[in-house]
Coordinates of N, CA and C in Angstrom, one line a residue:
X1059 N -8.5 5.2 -12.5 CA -7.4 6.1 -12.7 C -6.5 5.7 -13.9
X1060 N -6.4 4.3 -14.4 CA -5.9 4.1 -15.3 C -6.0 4.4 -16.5
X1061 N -7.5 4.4 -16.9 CA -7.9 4.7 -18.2 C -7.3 3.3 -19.6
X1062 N -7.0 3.7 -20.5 CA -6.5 2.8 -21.6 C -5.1 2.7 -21.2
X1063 N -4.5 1.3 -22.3 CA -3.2 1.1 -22.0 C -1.8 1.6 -22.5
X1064 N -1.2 2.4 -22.1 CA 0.1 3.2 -22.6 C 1.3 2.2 -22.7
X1065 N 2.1 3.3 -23.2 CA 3.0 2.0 -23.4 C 3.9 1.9 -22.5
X1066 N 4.1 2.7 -21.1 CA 4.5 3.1 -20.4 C 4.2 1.8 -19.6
X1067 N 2.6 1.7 -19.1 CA 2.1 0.8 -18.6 C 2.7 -0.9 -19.4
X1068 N 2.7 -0.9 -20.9 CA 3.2 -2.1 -21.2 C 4.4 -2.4 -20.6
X1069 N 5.4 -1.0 -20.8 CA 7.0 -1.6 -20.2 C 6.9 -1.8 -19.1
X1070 N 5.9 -1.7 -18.0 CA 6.0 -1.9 -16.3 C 5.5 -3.7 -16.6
X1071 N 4.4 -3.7 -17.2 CA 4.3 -5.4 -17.4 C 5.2 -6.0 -17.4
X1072 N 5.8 -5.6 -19.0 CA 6.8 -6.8 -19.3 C 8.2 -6.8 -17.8
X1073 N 8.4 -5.8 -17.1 CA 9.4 -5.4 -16.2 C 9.2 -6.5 -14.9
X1074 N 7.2 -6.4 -14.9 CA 7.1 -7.3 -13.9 C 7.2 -8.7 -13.8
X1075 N 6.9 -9.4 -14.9 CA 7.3 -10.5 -15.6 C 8.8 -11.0 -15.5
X1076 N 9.6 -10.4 -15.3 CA 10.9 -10.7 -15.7 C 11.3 -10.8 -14.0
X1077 N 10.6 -9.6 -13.2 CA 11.1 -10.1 -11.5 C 10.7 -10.8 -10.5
X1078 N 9.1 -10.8 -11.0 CA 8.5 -10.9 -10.2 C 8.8 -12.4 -9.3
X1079 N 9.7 -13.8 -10.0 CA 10.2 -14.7 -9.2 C 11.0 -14.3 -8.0
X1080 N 12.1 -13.5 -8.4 CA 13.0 -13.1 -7.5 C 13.0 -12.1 -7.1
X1081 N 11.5 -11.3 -6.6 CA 11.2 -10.3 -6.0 C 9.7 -10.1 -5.0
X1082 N 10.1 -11.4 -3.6 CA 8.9 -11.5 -3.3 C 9.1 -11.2 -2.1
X1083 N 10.0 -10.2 -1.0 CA 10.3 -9.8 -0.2 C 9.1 -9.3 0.7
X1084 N 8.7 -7.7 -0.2 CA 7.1 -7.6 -0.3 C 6.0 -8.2 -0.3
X1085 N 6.7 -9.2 -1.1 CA 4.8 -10.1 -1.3 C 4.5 -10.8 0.4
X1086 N 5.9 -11.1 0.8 CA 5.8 -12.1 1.8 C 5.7 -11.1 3.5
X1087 N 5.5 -9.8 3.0 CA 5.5 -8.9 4.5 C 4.9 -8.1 4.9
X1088 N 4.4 -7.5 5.1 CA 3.3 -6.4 5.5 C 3.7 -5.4 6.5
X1089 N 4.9 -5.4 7.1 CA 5.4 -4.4 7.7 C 6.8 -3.9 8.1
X1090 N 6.8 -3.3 6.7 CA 7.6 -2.1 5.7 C 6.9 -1.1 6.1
X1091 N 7.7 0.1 5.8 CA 6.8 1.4 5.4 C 6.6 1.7 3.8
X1092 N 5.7 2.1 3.5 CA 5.4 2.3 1.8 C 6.3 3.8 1.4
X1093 N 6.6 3.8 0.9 CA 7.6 5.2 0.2 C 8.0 4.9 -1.0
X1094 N 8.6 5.7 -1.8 CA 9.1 5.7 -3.1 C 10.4 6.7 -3.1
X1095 N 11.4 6.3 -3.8 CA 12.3 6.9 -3.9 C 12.2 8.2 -5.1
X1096 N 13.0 9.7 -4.6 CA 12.5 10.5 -5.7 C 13.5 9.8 -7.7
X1097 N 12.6 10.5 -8.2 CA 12.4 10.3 -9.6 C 14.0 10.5 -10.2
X1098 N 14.1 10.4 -11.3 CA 15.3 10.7 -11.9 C 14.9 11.4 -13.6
X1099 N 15.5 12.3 -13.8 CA 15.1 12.6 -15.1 C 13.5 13.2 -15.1
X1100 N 13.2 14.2 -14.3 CA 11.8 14.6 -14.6 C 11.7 15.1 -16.0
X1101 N 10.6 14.8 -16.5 CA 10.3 14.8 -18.4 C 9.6 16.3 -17.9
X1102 N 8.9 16.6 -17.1 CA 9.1 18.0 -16.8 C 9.4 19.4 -16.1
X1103 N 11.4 19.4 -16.5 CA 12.0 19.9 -15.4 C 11.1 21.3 -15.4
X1104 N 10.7 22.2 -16.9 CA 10.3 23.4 -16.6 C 9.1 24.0 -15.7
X1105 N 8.6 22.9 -14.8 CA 7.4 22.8 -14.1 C 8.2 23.4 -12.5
X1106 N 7.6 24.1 -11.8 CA 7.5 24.9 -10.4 C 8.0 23.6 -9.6
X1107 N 8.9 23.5 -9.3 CA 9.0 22.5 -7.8 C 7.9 22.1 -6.9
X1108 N 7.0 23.3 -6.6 CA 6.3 23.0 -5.3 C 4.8 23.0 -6.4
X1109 N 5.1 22.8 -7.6 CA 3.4 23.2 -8.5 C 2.7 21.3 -8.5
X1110 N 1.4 21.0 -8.3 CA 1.3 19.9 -8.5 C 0.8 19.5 -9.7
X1111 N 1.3 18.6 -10.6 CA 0.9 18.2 -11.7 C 0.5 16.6 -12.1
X1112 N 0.0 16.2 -12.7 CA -0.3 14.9 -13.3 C 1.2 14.2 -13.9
X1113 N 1.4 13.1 -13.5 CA 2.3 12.4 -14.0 C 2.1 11.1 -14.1
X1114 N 2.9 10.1 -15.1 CA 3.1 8.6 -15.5 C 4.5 8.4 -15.4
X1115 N 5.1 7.4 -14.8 CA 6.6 7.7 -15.1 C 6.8 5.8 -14.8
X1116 N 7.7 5.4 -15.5 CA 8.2 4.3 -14.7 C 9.5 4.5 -14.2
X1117 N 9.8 4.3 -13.3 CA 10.9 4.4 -12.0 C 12.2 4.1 -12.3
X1118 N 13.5 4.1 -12.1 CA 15.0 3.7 -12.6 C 14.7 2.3 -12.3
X1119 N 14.2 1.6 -10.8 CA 13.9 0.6 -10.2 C 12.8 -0.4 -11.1
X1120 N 12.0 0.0 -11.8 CA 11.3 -1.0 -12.9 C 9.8 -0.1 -12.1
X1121 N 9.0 0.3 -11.2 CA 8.4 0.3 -10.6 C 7.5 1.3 -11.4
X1122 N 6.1 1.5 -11.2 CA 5.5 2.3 -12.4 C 4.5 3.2 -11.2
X1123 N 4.3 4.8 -11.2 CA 3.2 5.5 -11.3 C 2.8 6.8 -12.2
X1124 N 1.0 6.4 -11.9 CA 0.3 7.9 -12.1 C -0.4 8.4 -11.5
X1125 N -0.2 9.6 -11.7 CA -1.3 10.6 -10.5 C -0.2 11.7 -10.3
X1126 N -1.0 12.4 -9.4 CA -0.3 13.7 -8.8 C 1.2 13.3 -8.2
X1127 N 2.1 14.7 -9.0 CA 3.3 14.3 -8.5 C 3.7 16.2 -8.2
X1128 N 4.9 16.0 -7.6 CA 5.3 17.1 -6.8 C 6.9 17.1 -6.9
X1129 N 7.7 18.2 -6.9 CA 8.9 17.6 -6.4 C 9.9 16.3 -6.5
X1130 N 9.5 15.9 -7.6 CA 10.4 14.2 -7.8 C 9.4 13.2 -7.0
X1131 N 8.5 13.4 -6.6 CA 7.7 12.3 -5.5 C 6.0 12.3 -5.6
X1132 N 6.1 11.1 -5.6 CA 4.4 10.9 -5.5 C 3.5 12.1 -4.8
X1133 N 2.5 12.8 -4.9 CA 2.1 13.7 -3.9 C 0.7 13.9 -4.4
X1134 N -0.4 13.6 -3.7 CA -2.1 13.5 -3.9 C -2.2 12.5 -3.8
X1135 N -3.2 12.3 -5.0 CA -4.1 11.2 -5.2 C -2.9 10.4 -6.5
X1136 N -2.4 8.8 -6.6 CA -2.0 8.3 -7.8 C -2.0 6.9 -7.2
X1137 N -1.5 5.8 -8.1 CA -1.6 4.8 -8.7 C 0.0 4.5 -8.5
X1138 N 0.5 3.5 -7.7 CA 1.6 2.8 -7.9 C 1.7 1.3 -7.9
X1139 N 2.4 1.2 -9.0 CA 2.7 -0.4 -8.8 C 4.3 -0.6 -8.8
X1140 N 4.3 -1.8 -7.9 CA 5.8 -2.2 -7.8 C 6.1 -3.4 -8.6
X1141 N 7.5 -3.8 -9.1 CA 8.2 -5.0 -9.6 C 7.5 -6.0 -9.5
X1142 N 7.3 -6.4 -8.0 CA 7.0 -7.6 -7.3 C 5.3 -7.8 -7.3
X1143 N 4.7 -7.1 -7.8 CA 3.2 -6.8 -8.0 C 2.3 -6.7 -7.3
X1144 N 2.7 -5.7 -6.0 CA 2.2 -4.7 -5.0 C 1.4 -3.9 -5.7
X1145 N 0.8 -3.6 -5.4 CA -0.2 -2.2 -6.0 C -0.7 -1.4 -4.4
X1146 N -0.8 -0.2 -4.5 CA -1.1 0.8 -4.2 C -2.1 1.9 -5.0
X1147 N -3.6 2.5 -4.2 CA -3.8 3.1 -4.6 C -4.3 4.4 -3.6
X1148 N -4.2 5.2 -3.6 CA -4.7 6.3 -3.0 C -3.6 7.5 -2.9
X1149 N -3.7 8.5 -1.3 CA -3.1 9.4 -1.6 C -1.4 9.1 -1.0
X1150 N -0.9 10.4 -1.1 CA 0.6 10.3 -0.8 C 1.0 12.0 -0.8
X1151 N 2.2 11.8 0.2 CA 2.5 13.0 0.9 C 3.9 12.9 0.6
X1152 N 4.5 13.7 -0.5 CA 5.8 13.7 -0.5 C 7.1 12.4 -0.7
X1153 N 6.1 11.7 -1.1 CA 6.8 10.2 -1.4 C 6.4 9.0 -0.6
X1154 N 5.7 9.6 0.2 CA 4.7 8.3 1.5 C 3.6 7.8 1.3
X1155 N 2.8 7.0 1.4 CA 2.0 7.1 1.9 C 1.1 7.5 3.0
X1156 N -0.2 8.2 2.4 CA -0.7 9.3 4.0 C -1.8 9.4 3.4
X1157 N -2.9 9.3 4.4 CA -4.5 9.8 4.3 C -4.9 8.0 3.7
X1158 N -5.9 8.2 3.2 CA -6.7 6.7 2.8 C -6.4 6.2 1.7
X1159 N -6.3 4.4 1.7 CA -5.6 4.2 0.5 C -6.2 2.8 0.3
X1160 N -5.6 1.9 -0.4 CA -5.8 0.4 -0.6 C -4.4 -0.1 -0.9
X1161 N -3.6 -1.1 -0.3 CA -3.1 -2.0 -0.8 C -3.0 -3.2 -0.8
X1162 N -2.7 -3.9 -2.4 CA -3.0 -5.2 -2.4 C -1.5 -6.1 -2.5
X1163 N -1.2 -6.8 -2.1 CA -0.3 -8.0 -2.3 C -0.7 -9.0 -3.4
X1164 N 0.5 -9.3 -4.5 CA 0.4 -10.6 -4.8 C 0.0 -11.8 -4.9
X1165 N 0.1 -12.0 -3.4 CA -0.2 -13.2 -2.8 C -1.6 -13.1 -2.2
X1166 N -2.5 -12.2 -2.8 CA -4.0 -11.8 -2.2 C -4.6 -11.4 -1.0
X1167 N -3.8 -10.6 0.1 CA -3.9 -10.0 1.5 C -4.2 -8.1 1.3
X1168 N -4.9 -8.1 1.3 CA -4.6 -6.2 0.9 C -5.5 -5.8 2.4
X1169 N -5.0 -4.2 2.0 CA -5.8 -3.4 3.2 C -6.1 -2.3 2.5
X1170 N -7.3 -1.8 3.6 CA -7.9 -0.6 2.6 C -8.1 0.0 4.5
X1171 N -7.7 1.9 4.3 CA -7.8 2.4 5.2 C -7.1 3.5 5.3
X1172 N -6.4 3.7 6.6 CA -6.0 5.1 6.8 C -4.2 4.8 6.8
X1173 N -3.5 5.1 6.1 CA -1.4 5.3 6.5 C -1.5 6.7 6.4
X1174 N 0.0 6.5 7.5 CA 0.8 7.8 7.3 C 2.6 7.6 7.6
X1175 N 2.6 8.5 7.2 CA 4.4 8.3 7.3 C 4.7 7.2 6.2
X1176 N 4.2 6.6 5.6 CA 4.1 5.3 4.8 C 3.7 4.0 5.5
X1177 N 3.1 4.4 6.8 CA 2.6 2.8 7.2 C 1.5 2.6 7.4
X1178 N 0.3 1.3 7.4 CA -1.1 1.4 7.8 C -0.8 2.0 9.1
X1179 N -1.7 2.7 9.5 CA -2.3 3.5 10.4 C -2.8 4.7 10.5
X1180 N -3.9 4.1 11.8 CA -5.4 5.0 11.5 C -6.6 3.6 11.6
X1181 N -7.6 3.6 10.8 CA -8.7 3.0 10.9 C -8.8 2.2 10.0
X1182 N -8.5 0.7 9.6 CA -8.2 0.2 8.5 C -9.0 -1.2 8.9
X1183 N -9.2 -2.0 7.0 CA -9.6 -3.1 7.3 C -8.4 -4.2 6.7
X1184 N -8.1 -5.2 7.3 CA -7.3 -5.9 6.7 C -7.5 -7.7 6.3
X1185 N -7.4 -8.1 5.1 CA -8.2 -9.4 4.4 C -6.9 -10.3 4.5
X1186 N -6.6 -11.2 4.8 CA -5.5 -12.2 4.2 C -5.3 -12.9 3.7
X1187 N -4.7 -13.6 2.9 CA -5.0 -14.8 1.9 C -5.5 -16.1 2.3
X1188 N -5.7 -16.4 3.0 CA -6.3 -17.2 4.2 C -8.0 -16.8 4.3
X1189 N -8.0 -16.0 4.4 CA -9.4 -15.6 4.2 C -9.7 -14.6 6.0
X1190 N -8.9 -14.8 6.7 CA -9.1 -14.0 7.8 C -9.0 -12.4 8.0
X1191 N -10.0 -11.8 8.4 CA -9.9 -10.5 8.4 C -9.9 -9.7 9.8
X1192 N -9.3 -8.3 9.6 CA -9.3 -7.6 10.6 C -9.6 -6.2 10.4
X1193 N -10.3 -5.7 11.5 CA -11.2 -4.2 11.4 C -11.1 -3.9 12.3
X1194 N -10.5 -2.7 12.3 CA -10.0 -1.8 13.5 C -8.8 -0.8 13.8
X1195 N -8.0 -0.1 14.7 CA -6.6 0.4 14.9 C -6.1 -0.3 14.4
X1196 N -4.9 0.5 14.0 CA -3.6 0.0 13.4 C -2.6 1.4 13.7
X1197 N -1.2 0.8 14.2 CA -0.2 1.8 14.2 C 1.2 1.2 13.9
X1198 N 1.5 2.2 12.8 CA 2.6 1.9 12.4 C 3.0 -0.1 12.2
X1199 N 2.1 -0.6 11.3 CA 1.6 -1.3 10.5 C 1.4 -2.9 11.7
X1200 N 1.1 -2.5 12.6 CA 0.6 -3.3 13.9 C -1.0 -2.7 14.2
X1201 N -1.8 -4.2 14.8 CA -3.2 -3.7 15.3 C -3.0 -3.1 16.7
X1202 N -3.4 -2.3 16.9 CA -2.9 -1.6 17.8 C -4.3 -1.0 18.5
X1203 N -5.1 -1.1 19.4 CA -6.2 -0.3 19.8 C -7.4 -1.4 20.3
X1204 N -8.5 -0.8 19.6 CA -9.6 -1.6 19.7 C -9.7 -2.4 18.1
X1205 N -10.0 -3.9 17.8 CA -10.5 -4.0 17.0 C -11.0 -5.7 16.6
X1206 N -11.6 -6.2 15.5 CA -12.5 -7.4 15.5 C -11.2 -8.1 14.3
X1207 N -11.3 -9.3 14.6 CA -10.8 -10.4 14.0 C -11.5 -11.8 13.7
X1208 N -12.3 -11.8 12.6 CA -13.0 -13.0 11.8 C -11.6 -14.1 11.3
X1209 N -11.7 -14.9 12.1 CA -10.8 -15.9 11.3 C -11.3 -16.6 10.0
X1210 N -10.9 -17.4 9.5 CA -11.0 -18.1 8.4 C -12.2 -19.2 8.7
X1211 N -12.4 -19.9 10.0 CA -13.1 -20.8 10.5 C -13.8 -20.5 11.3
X1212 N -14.3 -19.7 11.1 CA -15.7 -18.6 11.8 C -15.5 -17.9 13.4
X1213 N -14.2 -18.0 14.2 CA -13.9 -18.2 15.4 C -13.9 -16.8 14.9
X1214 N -14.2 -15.6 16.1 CA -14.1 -14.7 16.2 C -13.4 -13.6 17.8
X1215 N -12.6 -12.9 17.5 CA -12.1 -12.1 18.5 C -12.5 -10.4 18.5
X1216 N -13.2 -10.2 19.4 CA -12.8 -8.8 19.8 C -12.7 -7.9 20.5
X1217 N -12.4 -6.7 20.5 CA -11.5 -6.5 22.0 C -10.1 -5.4 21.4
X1218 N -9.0 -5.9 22.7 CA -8.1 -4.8 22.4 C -7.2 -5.1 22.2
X1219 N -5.9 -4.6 21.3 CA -5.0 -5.4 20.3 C -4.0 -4.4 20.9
X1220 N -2.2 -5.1 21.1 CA -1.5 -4.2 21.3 C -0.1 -4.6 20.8
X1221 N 0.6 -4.1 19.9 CA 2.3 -4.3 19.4 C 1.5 -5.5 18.1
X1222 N 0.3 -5.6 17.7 CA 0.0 -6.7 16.6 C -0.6 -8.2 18.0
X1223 N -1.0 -8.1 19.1 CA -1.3 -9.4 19.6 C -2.4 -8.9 20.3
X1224 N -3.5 -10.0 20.8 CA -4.2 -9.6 21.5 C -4.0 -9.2 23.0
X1225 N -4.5 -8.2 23.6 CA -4.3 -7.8 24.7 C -5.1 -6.9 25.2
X1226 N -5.5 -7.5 26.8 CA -6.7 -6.3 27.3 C -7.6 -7.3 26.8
X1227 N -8.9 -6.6 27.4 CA -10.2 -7.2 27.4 C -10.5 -7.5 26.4
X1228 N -11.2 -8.0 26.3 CA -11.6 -8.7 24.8 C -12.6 -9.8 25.2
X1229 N -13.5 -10.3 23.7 CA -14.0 -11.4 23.9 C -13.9 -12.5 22.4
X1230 N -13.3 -13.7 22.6 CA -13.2 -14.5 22.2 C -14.7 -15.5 21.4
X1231 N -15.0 -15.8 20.5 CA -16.2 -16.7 20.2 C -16.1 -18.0 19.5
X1232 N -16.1 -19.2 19.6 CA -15.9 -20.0 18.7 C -16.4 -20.4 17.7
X1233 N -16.8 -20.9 16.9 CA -17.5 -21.1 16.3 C -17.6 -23.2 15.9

């Protein structure tokens, strides 16, 4: 979705560079809701409010996307990256995240799957920098349902997950 590099894209680099010490809130959490605040200065006010169009913008906040936008807010399919060097990719519903998406952390943990409202949830897989993964429910950015957990050291869990802990039947494996 990127394509070549604008210069738009340069000023979000250099933006990230300058915060990314003192902006690791994000890097270090996984359960926020994803949203974006609306835009300022649309470069195309003469556009339909409710019309969807293609947009690149970097943010008042340093924060950079492209893709489908709507109404001052992310909306379809786009590309966001934040300050702290979060990336997001997939769709978005009026400034949220919604429907299937990927996101990565800094610190090397990402998930690829289903949000809405702006949080994982739905059917997702999730990697951690550790190397431990998880596949299965998620609600409202907790495993929440049925789902498998590969640890880092081959031990394996699966079974039924509830508020982010294991719970309910399940079966445990060592390795």
């Amino acid at each position: 979705m990127m394509g070549k590099d604008s210069s738009m894209m340069k000023a979000w680099e250099a933006t990230v560079k300058k915060t990314q010490a003192v902006a690791k809130k994000r890097a270090n959490s996984i359960f926020g809701s994803t949203y974006v605040a609306a835009s300022q200065g649309d470069e195309n006010e003469n556009k339909d409010e409710t019309e969807v169009y293609h947009a690149e913008r970097v943010l008042s906040n340093g924060d950079y996307y492209k893709g489908e936008w709507v109404d001052n807010f992310p909306h379809g399919k786009g590309k966001y990256l934040w300050t702290d060097g979060c990336i997001y990719v997939g769709e978005w519903f009026k400034g949220k995240t919604m429907g299937k998406g990927r996101f990565t952390w800094p610190t090397g943990p990402s998930y690829e799957g289903e949000f809405k409202s702006g949080y994982m949830d739905g059917i997702g897989s999730y990697t951690g920098a550790n190397g431990d993964t998880y596949k299965g429910q998620w609600v409202m950015n907790l495993k929440h349902g049925h789902g498998e957990k590969i640890y880092s050291n081959g031990d394996k869990y699966e079974g039924e997950w509830r508020r982010g802990l294991q719970d309910g039947q399940g079966k445990y494996e060592w390795k």
